[in-house]
């Protein structure tokens, strides 16, 4: 244990990096996938299952938690870790993306973002300073600056304006964090700039000058497409300091993650494992399996007899099919478990491959099979 | 292990009985509460949790399983135990109650019950012989005869007609079971007769003459009220053979169960622990707690610090309140766990009290506190 936040680069293999973030609440092995605990719960899983699956860190959402149950309330209850029974590191998203995607009547000014709660319509104002204050109240180990997320596509002027505003907000967040952050906590900046390499470069360089302990790449996986995302990553990641962790926000499929790791990204989060699980989809080393499909109705095989995850190893596809068709909670529980476990296994195998200098071969092997749908599936 | 089904009466204390049912799949300590696994899952719980909570046996529903995924399909997959990963005894309800409460366009004749599936409208016929056949295909350890359940109140003629039809169906089920049942499996008869003590007496005596290995009391907890139910129990239970287990179907609250045990009932099932859990209600030794209530919003205390159930011991009421208010699956998972565990603890304490000859004192102590709502609650 240390009271400092630090990042150690342990191996590089082509563009891929293997490392370790150290926080007072424990280490984060990178590349790392952070299961999403939007409202202080990784949906349909007990915290012990998330830990046992191999996750070092989970993500929670500032936007959701400020609205319900409220940051001050969580602080009075002893902070987010104790509230949700997760003793490891927590990263909190700042709320910018959710304001764009969930809130109504939003209006962004220099001051911050005004919006109406999607829960009860209450009028809210989120400024960069308040975003930091909320994350300090939650007690998150890695905080994100407030940024302005815009829809894709947007006009070049709009993309530039939002990127520049996000930069000014990054500076305000840094000042607020210098005042309110605790030792060992970290504030990450977020690179914006849409799909324009030049804007991304300017954003990355200006943020680098702020000497933050880590950097995120935001505003991707919003509909621009896989190839475009990779092009933006190629233009952005190398502009960020080699010695700081790089977090690609909201990404993605196993194939997306493999490509982003190949391009130098270290941290990821996505609702895909849990959301897909609730919808009846399982991730396996032989591709995605849609348990709704009638072909599983009499299949006595488990999803993966070799998995160490009980949900993948011990339950028949026929039973999973039945649970999903019947709308039973156990179906969502088992498939969310399968998927969160799978994503962690994927990260473990990538870390091992990078450490062994065989990441390119790993990526080639799995690129195709992971994006596969089982024959007859979908 | 034995290949026989047997019931041993270990202690009597007033009307209350403590005993043990032995089946090839394991022993059932009585009084026993059977968690309800309607469609082959005790909702929102992993089978390991149900077992660890102390349940010796679970219940599943013939009606639901015949419609989806189908009894023949479950048989082809190796039977219900392997399908739902429950290796202990399983009791299957025959479907009579669900046909009354769920199916549409139902028509009961001497032959059996015709109805339309509540899932897809398919026309179905359930005869006494088919009900036994289905339960044999499922491989259930304790099968229930097909009976006709009628609404309460019904006319005296209607109650008598349905009771007499159920008796004739019991005989047909017994013949079918003699042919198809396996050693160690048991078929229970079901006493009907509404709230008429004389009809109940005739039903109990006629069923007793069939020398079945156990008897259920059906058609209660359908709106007749607590006191009426107890009066019917008092008129019925003593008419059933002392040496056979008595199963009170679909009951009930902790207070209902205590009173029924005092009147000689040995087995119970009810959706209450799981359904209440999904709706935000927790059973504790200090009464019911409605976690939706705003008073829990900042309460850092667990539901019961002395419980061995992790869900009751390790999570704050504030967090449970947040999960339930947010509609999160983890809320349903935790509260279902709390309640299934609580019901098993209740049965354990009752068995201990009967064995020690202090059941009356136990009942007096808990009668009131268990039906209590926390002050300001509900």
XYZ file of C-alpha atoms in Angstrom:
756
model
C 0.000 0.000 0.000
C 1.080 3.517 -0.771
C -0.525 6.902 -0.371
C 0.517 7.865 -3.890
C -1.066 7.312 -7.253
C 1.443 5.980 -9.745
C 1.711 4.168 -13.048
C 4.446 1.745 -13.921
C 4.986 0.562 -17.466
C 6.097 -3.061 -17.197
C 6.254 -4.140 -20.828
C 5.696 -2.811 -24.310
C 5.032 -4.977 -27.310
C 4.544 -3.011 -30.511
C 2.042 -0.355 -29.519
C 0.588 -2.488 -26.729
C 1.535 -1.764 -23.129
C 1.328 -3.797 -19.961
C 1.573 -2.014 -16.659
C 0.321 -1.376 -13.176
C -1.449 1.564 -11.592
C -0.906 1.787 -7.875
C -3.477 3.444 -5.634
C -3.977 3.486 -1.875
C -6.870 1.078 -2.424
C -4.882 -1.444 -4.411
C -3.233 -2.053 -7.738
C -4.868 -1.984 -11.169
C -3.252 -4.300 -13.683
C -3.321 -2.809 -17.173
C -4.664 -3.256 -19.758
C -7.652 -3.111 -17.418
C -11.364 -3.469 -18.058
C -13.567 -1.689 -15.526
C -17.025 -3.237 -15.077
C -19.626 -0.487 -15.068
C -21.482 0.103 -11.809
C -23.580 3.002 -13.077
C -25.674 3.593 -9.967
C -23.276 1.939 -7.500
C -23.969 -1.655 -8.552
C -22.513 -3.721 -11.354
C -25.907 -4.839 -12.580
C -27.061 -8.321 -11.504
C -23.795 -9.197 -9.733
C -22.738 -9.303 -6.103
C -19.554 -7.284 -5.517
C -17.767 -10.494 -4.494
C -18.458 -11.919 -7.957
C -16.997 -8.864 -9.668
C -13.848 -9.174 -7.581
C -13.588 -12.943 -8.087
C -13.957 -12.443 -11.842
C -10.650 -10.597 -11.689
C -11.694 -6.947 -11.789
C -9.288 -4.629 -9.962
C -11.421 -1.516 -10.377
C -15.044 -0.631 -11.145
C -16.589 2.471 -12.650
C -19.491 4.477 -11.268
C -21.336 7.478 -12.673
C -21.254 10.964 -11.246
C -24.361 11.952 -13.176
C -26.495 9.103 -11.861
C -25.226 9.242 -8.296
C -25.590 13.033 -7.971
C -29.261 12.636 -8.861
C -29.897 9.509 -6.784
C -29.062 8.986 -3.976
C -27.022 12.228 -4.020
C -23.310 12.804 -3.439
C -23.728 14.448 -0.034
C -25.826 11.489 1.115
C -23.202 8.991 0.015
C -20.557 11.085 1.798
C -22.612 11.059 5.004
C -22.863 7.263 4.657
C -19.079 6.976 4.533
C -18.388 7.220 0.795
C -19.052 5.157 -2.262
C -16.709 2.265 -1.467
C -18.467 1.363 1.733
C -21.904 2.181 0.244
C -21.543 -0.314 -2.600
C -19.198 -2.692 -0.752
C -16.306 -2.371 -3.171
C -13.013 -1.916 -1.356
C -10.808 -1.653 -4.463
C -10.273 1.424 -6.586
C -13.272 3.176 -8.163
C -13.188 5.450 -11.182
C -16.048 7.905 -11.549
C -17.079 9.314 -14.834
C -17.717 13.042 -14.597
C -21.219 13.144 -16.034
C -20.525 14.843 -19.366
C -21.508 11.840 -21.444
C -24.700 11.133 -19.485
C -25.812 14.766 -19.688
C -25.526 14.428 -23.461
C -27.265 11.057 -23.659
C -29.839 11.091 -20.847
C -30.710 14.547 -19.566
C -33.320 16.756 -21.178
C -33.338 20.528 -21.755
C -29.586 20.636 -21.407
C -27.771 23.907 -22.019
C -24.024 24.134 -21.948
C -22.397 27.485 -21.154
C -18.928 28.511 -20.136
C -20.031 28.071 -16.530
C -21.130 24.460 -16.879
C -24.027 22.267 -17.961
C -27.601 23.009 -16.985
C -30.013 20.112 -17.427
C -33.100 18.421 -16.139
C -32.803 15.127 -14.290
C -34.051 12.135 -16.297
C -35.493 10.768 -13.057
C -37.696 13.555 -11.736
C -37.149 16.532 -14.025
C -35.332 18.515 -11.305
C -33.172 21.338 -12.667
C -29.478 20.794 -12.084
C -26.248 22.623 -12.758
C -23.012 20.742 -13.123
C -19.890 22.915 -13.253
C -16.335 21.621 -13.466
C -15.857 22.590 -9.817
C -19.038 20.805 -8.750
C -18.061 17.700 -10.744
C -14.825 17.511 -8.770
C -16.609 18.244 -5.513
C -19.090 15.414 -6.170
C -16.333 12.967 -7.006
C -14.506 13.975 -3.818
C -17.699 13.422 -1.835
C -18.033 9.990 -3.423
C -14.394 9.352 -2.583
C -13.474 8.027 -6.004
C -9.885 7.059 -6.603
C -9.779 8.190 -10.212
C -11.859 11.224 -11.079
C -12.664 12.439 -14.554
C -12.706 16.099 -15.570
C -16.058 17.444 -16.709
C -16.137 17.553 -20.492
C -18.685 18.452 -23.085
C -19.712 15.464 -25.146
C -21.440 16.173 -28.432
C -23.274 13.962 -30.851
C -21.561 12.392 -33.817
C -21.595 13.767 -36.424
C -21.391 17.462 -35.480
C -20.098 20.384 -37.525
C -16.347 21.056 -37.408
C -16.974 24.364 -35.596
C -19.098 22.659 -33.002
C -16.492 19.932 -32.467
C -13.765 22.543 -32.028
C -15.839 24.691 -29.700
C -16.692 21.710 -27.461
C -13.074 20.528 -27.447
C -11.827 23.966 -26.430
C -14.474 24.339 -23.752
C -13.518 20.898 -22.405
C -9.904 22.090 -22.201
C -10.864 25.146 -20.169
C -12.985 22.905 -17.952
C -9.991 20.594 -17.507
C -8.008 23.507 -16.077
C -10.847 24.455 -13.748
C -11.172 20.810 -12.647
C -7.447 20.674 -11.985
C -7.612 23.763 -9.758
C -10.619 22.404 -7.881
C -8.986 19.013 -7.465
C -5.752 20.597 -6.165
C -7.884 22.069 -3.420
C -10.255 19.180 -2.651
C -8.550 15.962 -3.830
C -6.909 13.691 -1.311
C -3.418 12.178 -1.554
C -3.475 9.094 -3.718
C -6.523 10.213 -5.660
C -6.052 11.156 -9.285
C -7.798 13.424 -11.775
C -7.719 12.413 -15.434
C -8.145 14.781 -18.351
C -10.272 13.831 -21.360
C -9.115 14.315 -24.922
C -11.920 15.487 -27.199
C -11.996 16.625 -30.819
C -14.367 14.274 -32.578
C -12.898 12.451 -35.546
C -10.569 15.309 -36.538
C -6.925 14.273 -36.017
C -5.759 17.871 -35.773
C -8.272 18.755 -33.051
C -7.380 15.554 -31.206
C -3.686 16.471 -31.401
C -4.297 19.957 -30.011
C -6.467 18.571 -27.236
C -3.908 15.927 -26.284
C -1.045 18.407 -26.252
C -2.877 21.013 -24.207
C -3.956 18.397 -21.675
C -0.442 16.989 -21.500
C 0.761 20.437 -20.518
C -1.515 20.233 -17.486
C 0.581 17.301 -16.214
C -2.340 15.247 -15.038
C -1.699 11.695 -13.727
C -3.693 10.061 -16.512
C -5.584 10.805 -19.708
C -8.781 9.550 -21.222
C -9.858 9.553 -24.811
C -13.520 10.529 -24.897
C -16.132 11.068 -27.547
C -15.519 7.784 -29.341
C -17.759 4.754 -29.736
C -20.619 7.168 -30.367
C -21.469 5.954 -33.848
C -18.354 6.885 -35.826
C -17.598 3.224 -36.665
C -14.785 0.851 -35.787
C -12.315 1.938 -38.493
C -12.777 5.635 -37.825
C -12.330 5.043 -34.117
C -9.057 3.231 -34.760
C -7.828 6.073 -36.993
C -8.594 8.599 -34.255
C -6.817 6.421 -31.711
C -3.762 6.228 -33.918
C -3.710 10.012 -34.131
C -4.307 10.523 -30.435
C -2.638 7.908 -28.243
C 0.914 8.647 -29.389
C 0.378 12.322 -28.474
C -0.217 11.384 -24.858
C 2.677 10.923 -22.412
C 4.082 7.426 -22.565
C 4.403 7.313 -18.776
C 0.748 7.989 -18.008
C -2.202 5.575 -18.258
C -4.527 6.043 -21.233
C -8.199 5.322 -20.772
C -10.447 4.784 -23.792
C -13.911 5.668 -22.523
C -16.955 3.525 -23.198
C -15.232 0.902 -25.359
C -16.256 -1.728 -26.307
C -16.501 -5.156 -27.910
C -13.655 -7.620 -27.300
C -12.433 -6.882 -30.833
C -12.525 -3.111 -30.185
C -10.516 -3.564 -27.019
C -7.876 -5.730 -28.657
C -7.369 -3.122 -31.394
C -7.251 -0.281 -28.898
C -4.694 -2.125 -26.758
C -2.643 -2.628 -29.907
C -2.761 1.172 -30.279
C -1.551 1.922 -26.785
C -4.695 2.159 -24.639
C -4.541 0.856 -21.060
C -8.006 1.186 -19.535
C -11.537 0.481 -20.736
C -15.119 0.486 -19.553
C -18.318 -0.537 -21.250
C -21.840 -1.624 -20.327
C -21.626 -4.318 -22.978
C -20.871 -7.345 -20.760
C -23.713 -6.646 -18.355
C -26.218 -5.229 -20.833
C -25.623 -8.058 -23.308
C -26.023 -10.525 -20.481
C -29.398 -9.121 -19.534
C -30.427 -9.394 -23.174
C -29.424 -13.051 -23.450
C -26.024 -12.746 -25.136
C -22.947 -14.526 -23.857
C -19.325 -13.821 -24.738
C -17.169 -16.918 -25.128
C -13.769 -17.733 -26.612
C -15.676 -19.126 -29.587
C -17.609 -15.956 -30.223
C -20.891 -14.506 -29.074
C -23.791 -16.811 -28.292
C -27.394 -15.634 -28.432
C -29.157 -17.784 -25.850
C -32.570 -16.690 -27.132
C -32.001 -18.750 -30.225
C -34.142 -21.910 -30.369
C -31.134 -24.003 -31.309
C -30.052 -23.943 -27.674
C -33.372 -25.280 -26.369
C -32.142 -28.866 -25.971
C -28.405 -28.289 -25.811
C -27.101 -29.868 -22.615
C -23.600 -28.365 -23.012
C -22.445 -25.485 -20.847
C -21.229 -22.292 -22.503
C -17.617 -23.214 -21.772
C -16.700 -26.423 -19.922
C -13.142 -25.110 -19.463
C -14.100 -21.816 -17.855
C -13.448 -21.260 -14.174
C -16.659 -19.201 -14.067
C -19.427 -21.335 -12.543
C -22.056 -19.682 -14.742
C -20.195 -20.619 -17.926
C -19.164 -24.063 -16.723
C -22.043 -25.507 -14.713
C -25.298 -24.478 -16.401
C -26.573 -25.980 -19.633
C -27.339 -23.823 -22.651
C -30.804 -25.361 -22.584
C -31.388 -24.033 -19.069
C -29.966 -20.590 -19.910
C -32.234 -20.498 -22.977
C -35.218 -21.384 -20.813
C -34.386 -18.692 -18.232
C -33.930 -15.988 -20.863
C -37.111 -16.980 -22.728
C -39.003 -16.939 -19.432
C -37.644 -13.526 -18.441
C -36.191 -14.961 -15.247
C -33.760 -12.853 -13.218
C -31.428 -15.830 -12.882
C -30.858 -15.667 -16.639
C -29.623 -12.079 -16.403
C -27.569 -12.973 -13.324
C -25.832 -15.924 -14.956
C -25.116 -14.270 -18.304
C -23.888 -11.024 -16.728
C -21.565 -13.175 -14.638
C -20.354 -15.073 -17.708
C -19.629 -11.836 -19.549
C -17.947 -9.892 -16.759
C -15.784 -12.942 -16.151
C -15.004 -13.281 -19.868
C -13.912 -9.661 -20.195
C -11.539 -10.061 -17.267
C -10.117 -13.240 -18.773
C -9.599 -11.360 -22.017
C -7.609 -8.661 -20.185
C -5.563 -11.281 -18.320
C -4.657 -13.040 -21.554
C -3.727 -9.731 -23.186
C -1.493 -8.759 -20.261
C 0.207 -12.151 -20.437
C 0.648 -11.873 -24.191
C 2.199 -8.403 -23.944
C 4.514 -9.476 -21.131
C 5.611 -12.434 -23.267
C 6.108 -10.303 -26.362
C 3.493 -12.173 -28.359
C 0.660 -9.685 -28.468
C 0.501 -9.501 -32.255
C -0.012 -13.263 -32.478
C -2.630 -13.126 -29.734
C -4.494 -10.341 -31.493
C -4.395 -12.174 -34.808
C -5.724 -15.354 -33.199
C -8.593 -13.715 -31.418
C -9.514 -10.789 -33.678
C -11.713 -12.995 -35.794
C -13.071 -15.557 -33.406
C -14.208 -12.994 -30.850
C -16.309 -11.061 -33.291
C -17.821 -14.277 -34.623
C -21.434 -15.133 -34.036
C -22.011 -18.818 -33.527
C -23.250 -20.404 -36.762
C -26.984 -19.892 -36.925
C -26.747 -17.461 -34.023
C -27.386 -13.711 -33.800
C -29.503 -42.885 1.403
C -32.437 -45.187 0.885
C -34.547 -46.107 -2.080
C -37.694 -45.676 -0.014
C -39.825 -42.671 0.848
C -40.565 -42.534 4.556
C -41.663 -40.161 7.286
C -40.451 -40.347 10.844
C -42.158 -38.387 13.602
C -39.386 -37.352 15.985
C -41.214 -35.138 18.457
C -44.677 -33.811 19.203
C -45.365 -30.754 21.282
C -49.035 -29.931 21.609
C -50.313 -30.114 18.068
C -46.894 -29.275 16.615
C -44.774 -32.028 15.103
C -41.091 -32.318 14.315
C -39.937 -35.020 11.969
C -37.965 -36.155 8.997
C -38.963 -37.259 5.520
C -36.418 -39.539 3.903
C -36.102 -39.697 0.131
C -33.451 -41.168 -2.160
C -32.312 -37.593 -2.814
C -31.880 -36.660 0.819
C -33.765 -35.906 4.009
C -36.352 -33.179 4.537
C -36.470 -31.839 8.065
C -40.012 -30.950 9.097
C -41.613 -28.530 9.660
C -40.181 -27.641 6.257
C -40.567 -24.573 4.101
C -40.104 -25.216 0.394
C -38.867 -22.193 -1.586
C -40.891 -21.865 -4.773
C -39.059 -22.431 -8.039
C -42.065 -21.929 -10.288
C -40.355 -22.271 -13.655
C -37.315 -24.223 -12.408
C -35.613 -21.306 -10.650
C -36.122 -19.879 -7.194
C -36.365 -16.343 -8.477
C -33.222 -14.172 -8.195
C -31.196 -16.816 -6.330
C -28.481 -19.225 -7.370
C -29.309 -22.806 -6.361
C -26.266 -22.809 -4.061
C -27.784 -19.922 -2.120
C -31.068 -21.755 -1.656
C -29.213 -24.776 -0.305
C -26.945 -22.691 1.939
C -29.990 -20.911 3.336
C -31.021 -24.273 4.766
C -33.671 -25.469 2.324
C -33.865 -29.254 2.012
C -36.434 -29.238 -0.795
C -37.763 -26.843 -3.410
C -41.071 -26.722 -5.241
C -41.618 -26.432 -8.977
C -44.793 -26.086 -11.003
C -46.200 -28.695 -13.339
C -48.422 -26.140 -15.048
C -45.592 -23.754 -15.893
C -43.083 -26.415 -16.869
C -45.501 -28.350 -19.084
C -46.039 -25.159 -21.085
C -42.409 -24.035 -21.111
C -39.968 -25.670 -21.696
C -42.169 -28.810 -21.747
C -41.983 -31.976 -19.654
C -40.692 -34.191 -22.479
C -37.925 -31.692 -23.175
C -36.852 -31.657 -19.536
C -36.911 -35.456 -19.542
C -34.681 -35.536 -22.627
C -32.304 -33.171 -20.840
C -32.024 -35.578 -17.915
C -34.815 -34.428 -15.652
C -35.612 -31.387 -13.570
C -32.910 -31.853 -10.918
C -30.083 -31.663 -13.389
C -31.877 -29.000 -15.478
C -32.163 -26.561 -12.571
C -29.071 -27.795 -10.712
C -30.900 -28.808 -7.544
C -29.759 -32.210 -6.339
C -32.053 -32.409 -3.303
C -35.709 -33.439 -3.298
C -38.184 -31.536 -5.473
C -41.942 -31.382 -4.963
C -44.037 -30.534 -8.002
C -47.430 -29.004 -7.734
C -49.888 -30.695 -10.086
C -51.152 -27.614 -11.889
C -54.679 -27.417 -10.504
C -54.119 -24.140 -8.731
C -52.387 -22.468 -11.681
C -55.115 -23.558 -14.113
C -57.573 -21.776 -11.832
C -55.449 -18.658 -11.372
C -53.578 -18.224 -14.667
C -55.111 -20.083 -17.586
C -57.942 -18.713 -19.668
C -60.970 -20.430 -21.194
C -60.623 -23.274 -18.716
C -63.248 -25.994 -18.679
C -63.191 -28.767 -16.132
C -64.867 -32.070 -16.959
C -64.689 -35.522 -15.471
C -61.857 -36.246 -17.884
C -59.641 -33.375 -16.790
C -59.028 -29.660 -17.268
C -58.989 -28.035 -20.684
C -57.430 -24.588 -20.813
C -55.453 -22.143 -22.887
C -51.828 -21.462 -22.062
C -51.258 -18.022 -20.504
C -48.036 -17.836 -22.536
C -49.134 -18.426 -26.107
C -52.812 -19.326 -25.979
C -52.173 -22.953 -26.997
C -55.012 -25.319 -26.097
C -54.043 -27.872 -23.477
C -55.653 -30.790 -21.685
C -54.448 -31.846 -18.278
C -55.895 -35.124 -17.013
C -54.986 -36.815 -13.743
C -53.019 -39.387 -15.727
C -51.150 -36.728 -17.700
C -50.380 -34.777 -14.508
C -48.683 -37.881 -13.104
C -46.951 -38.564 -16.388
C -45.563 -35.017 -16.484
C -44.330 -35.236 -12.922
C -42.656 -38.560 -13.731
C -41.003 -36.967 -16.761
C -39.768 -34.134 -14.557
C -38.560 -36.746 -12.074
C -40.037 -35.038 -9.047
C -39.624 -36.737 -5.689
C -42.988 -35.694 -4.325
C -45.818 -35.457 -6.815
C -49.193 -33.904 -6.200
C -52.454 -35.345 -7.451
C -54.373 -33.195 -9.918
C -57.166 -31.405 -8.089
C -59.781 -28.863 -9.006
C -59.219 -25.571 -7.277
C -62.148 -23.187 -7.167
C -62.437 -19.559 -6.210
C -63.400 -18.499 -2.715
C -66.244 -17.974 -2.048
C -68.107 -20.551 -4.146
C -71.548 -22.061 -3.575
C -71.749 -25.088 -1.253
C -72.799 -27.285 -4.208
C -69.851 -26.126 -6.247
C -67.435 -26.729 -3.365
C -68.825 -30.237 -2.853
C -68.736 -31.069 -6.556
C -65.102 -29.931 -6.899
C -64.085 -31.827 -3.757
C -65.684 -35.019 -5.001
C -64.166 -34.657 -8.451
C -60.758 -34.115 -6.824
C -61.260 -37.370 -4.897
C -61.974 -39.314 -8.075
C -58.933 -37.676 -9.675
C -56.864 -38.750 -6.644
C -57.772 -42.363 -7.353
C -56.896 -41.991 -11.019
C -53.582 -40.347 -10.089
C -52.830 -43.182 -7.679
C -53.385 -45.777 -10.401
C -51.245 -43.837 -12.873
C -48.516 -43.367 -10.295
C -48.530 -47.079 -9.405
C -47.687 -47.694 -13.014
C -45.254 -44.881 -13.740
C -43.761 -43.746 -10.399
C -40.294 -44.881 -9.428
C -39.228 -46.380 -6.082
C -38.645 -43.642 -3.538
C -40.975 -41.211 -5.277
C -44.214 -40.319 -3.522
C -47.665 -39.145 -4.599
C -49.561 -36.904 -2.194
C -53.337 -36.484 -2.123
C -54.921 -33.066 -1.680
C -57.761 -32.424 0.748
C -60.328 -30.014 -0.659
C -63.735 -28.855 0.603
C -63.478 -25.093 0.925
C -64.272 -23.740 4.362
C -66.852 -26.420 5.169
C -65.559 -28.633 7.995
C -67.851 -31.503 7.007
C -66.634 -31.530 3.393
C -63.051 -31.304 4.611
C -63.643 -34.272 6.938
C -65.108 -36.384 4.129
C -62.259 -35.449 1.797
C -59.612 -36.260 4.415
C -61.179 -39.612 5.275
C -61.613 -40.706 1.676
C -58.025 -39.759 0.849
C -56.757 -41.529 3.955
C -58.395 -44.703 2.676
C -56.191 -44.450 -0.402
C -53.136 -44.934 1.846
C -51.005 -42.346 0.121
C -47.558 -41.525 1.600
C -48.517 -37.918 2.374
C -51.413 -35.475 2.305
C -51.776 -31.865 1.369
C -54.419 -29.399 2.421
C -55.324 -27.340 -0.612
C -57.715 -24.525 -1.403
C -56.678 -22.341 1.520
C -54.970 -18.949 1.559
C -57.242 -17.970 -1.312
C -58.924 -15.060 0.417
C -60.822 -16.797 3.218
C -58.844 -14.944 5.911
C -56.440 -16.039 8.630
C -59.018 -17.060 11.255
C -61.128 -19.054 8.830
C -58.037 -20.797 7.551
C -57.088 -21.805 11.083
C -60.610 -23.114 11.747
C -60.445 -25.262 8.612
C -57.008 -26.533 9.610
C -58.327 -27.495 13.028
C -61.113 -29.468 11.372
C -58.840 -31.097 8.815
C -55.355 -31.882 10.121
C -56.539 -34.211 12.925
C -58.466 -36.250 10.327
C -55.247 -37.064 8.487
C -53.037 -39.994 9.527
C -50.623 -39.024 12.283
C -47.831 -41.003 10.630
C -47.926 -39.185 7.292
C -46.572 -35.715 6.456
C -49.140 -32.924 6.084
C -48.487 -30.199 3.576
C -50.377 -26.907 3.741
C -50.248 -25.584 0.205
C -49.384 -21.980 -0.619
C -49.049 -20.744 2.980
C -47.892 -18.158 3.963
C -46.706 -15.385 6.246
C -44.413 -16.331 9.138
C -47.397 -15.899 11.468
C -49.562 -18.172 9.271
C -46.883 -20.833 9.313
C -46.426 -20.739 13.074
C -50.170 -21.167 13.591
C -50.335 -23.970 11.055
C -47.428 -25.782 12.672
C -49.232 -25.449 15.992
C -52.150 -27.221 14.275
C -50.099 -30.134 13.000
C -48.881 -29.097 9.536
C -45.420 -30.211 8.452
C -44.715 -28.704 5.038
C -45.247 -25.302 3.456
C -44.577 -23.380 0.280
C -45.230 -19.796 -0.668
C -43.968 -17.206 -3.151
C -43.975 -14.628 -0.355
C -40.254 -14.599 0.501
C -39.141 -14.145 -3.096
C -42.026 -11.970 -4.299
C -41.803 -9.693 -1.273
C -38.075 -9.429 -1.813
C -38.537 -8.299 -5.389
C -40.995 -5.696 -4.146
C -38.610 -4.300 -1.548
C -39.874 -6.020 1.593
C -37.560 -7.813 4.005
C -38.523 -10.293 6.710
C -36.534 -9.941 9.936
C -36.884 -11.152 13.515
C -38.130 -7.665 14.316
C -40.888 -7.732 11.751
C -41.222 -6.762 8.127
C -39.193 -3.892 6.749
C -40.282 -1.953 3.671
C -37.028 -0.805 2.144
C -38.851 1.594 -0.189
C -39.603 3.788 2.778
C -37.617 7.051 2.815
C -36.690 6.513 6.455
C -34.074 4.001 5.351
C -32.362 6.406 2.940
C -29.528 7.294 5.323
C -29.642 4.310 7.649
C -26.183 2.727 7.707
C -27.370 -0.313 9.694
C -27.752 -3.708 8.065
C -31.123 -5.469 8.268
C -29.779 -7.844 10.912
C -26.175 -7.657 12.156
C -26.598 -11.048 13.853
C -27.768 -12.909 10.769
C -25.500 -15.426 9.094
C -27.018 -14.348 5.762
C -24.558 -12.001 4.022
C -27.398 -10.006 2.479
C -28.946 -9.288 5.869
C -25.635 -8.716 7.644
C -23.329 -6.900 5.241
C -25.401 -4.391 3.271
C -26.748 -1.139 4.712
C -30.447 -0.343 4.670
C -29.489 2.864 2.893
C -27.926 0.877 0.058
C -30.850 -1.555 -0.133
C -33.216 1.430 -0.234
C -31.177 2.947 -3.065
C -31.175 -0.304 -5.063
C -34.907 -0.815 -4.693
C -35.714 2.803 -5.538
C -33.462 2.545 -8.593
C -35.070 -0.705 -9.746
C -31.710 -2.472 -9.662
C -31.610 -6.260 -9.955
C -29.197 -6.450 -7.032
C -31.976 -5.139 -4.782
C -34.246 -8.034 -5.730
C -31.327 -10.457 -5.412
C -30.365 -9.297 -1.933
C -33.868 -9.095 -0.491
C -34.948 -12.441 -1.957
C -31.839 -13.905 -0.341
C -32.657 -12.258 2.999
C -36.195 -13.620 2.919
C -35.478 -17.162 1.770
C -32.825 -17.330 4.481
C -35.200 -15.905 7.088
C -37.917 -18.457 6.302
C -35.423 -21.288 6.708
C -34.226 -19.841 10.009
C -37.826 -19.675 11.132
C -38.288 -23.370 10.341
C -35.045 -24.290 12.107
C -36.090 -22.416 15.230
C -39.509 -24.070 15.161
C -37.995 -27.538 14.803
C -35.679 -26.810 17.730
C -38.530 -25.471 19.844
C -40.705 -28.534 19.158
C -37.819 -30.904 19.897
C -37.230 -29.074 23.186
C -40.923 -29.073 24.094
C -41.162 -25.292 24.146
C -43.101 -24.617 20.969
C -45.949 -22.803 22.718
C -43.505 -20.323 24.247
C -41.770 -19.881 20.909
C -45.061 -19.239 19.153
C -46.141 -16.753 21.772
C -42.856 -14.881 21.496
C -42.855 -14.629 17.750
C -46.541 -14.489 16.861
C -46.647 -10.762 17.393
C -43.219 -9.563 16.439
C -43.203 -11.388 13.107
C -46.389 -9.817 11.905
C -45.193 -6.408 13.021
C -44.354 -3.721 10.520
C -41.455 -1.567 11.632
C -42.755 1.664 13.135
C -43.451 4.073 10.330
C -42.873 1.293 7.836
C -44.877 -0.117 4.949
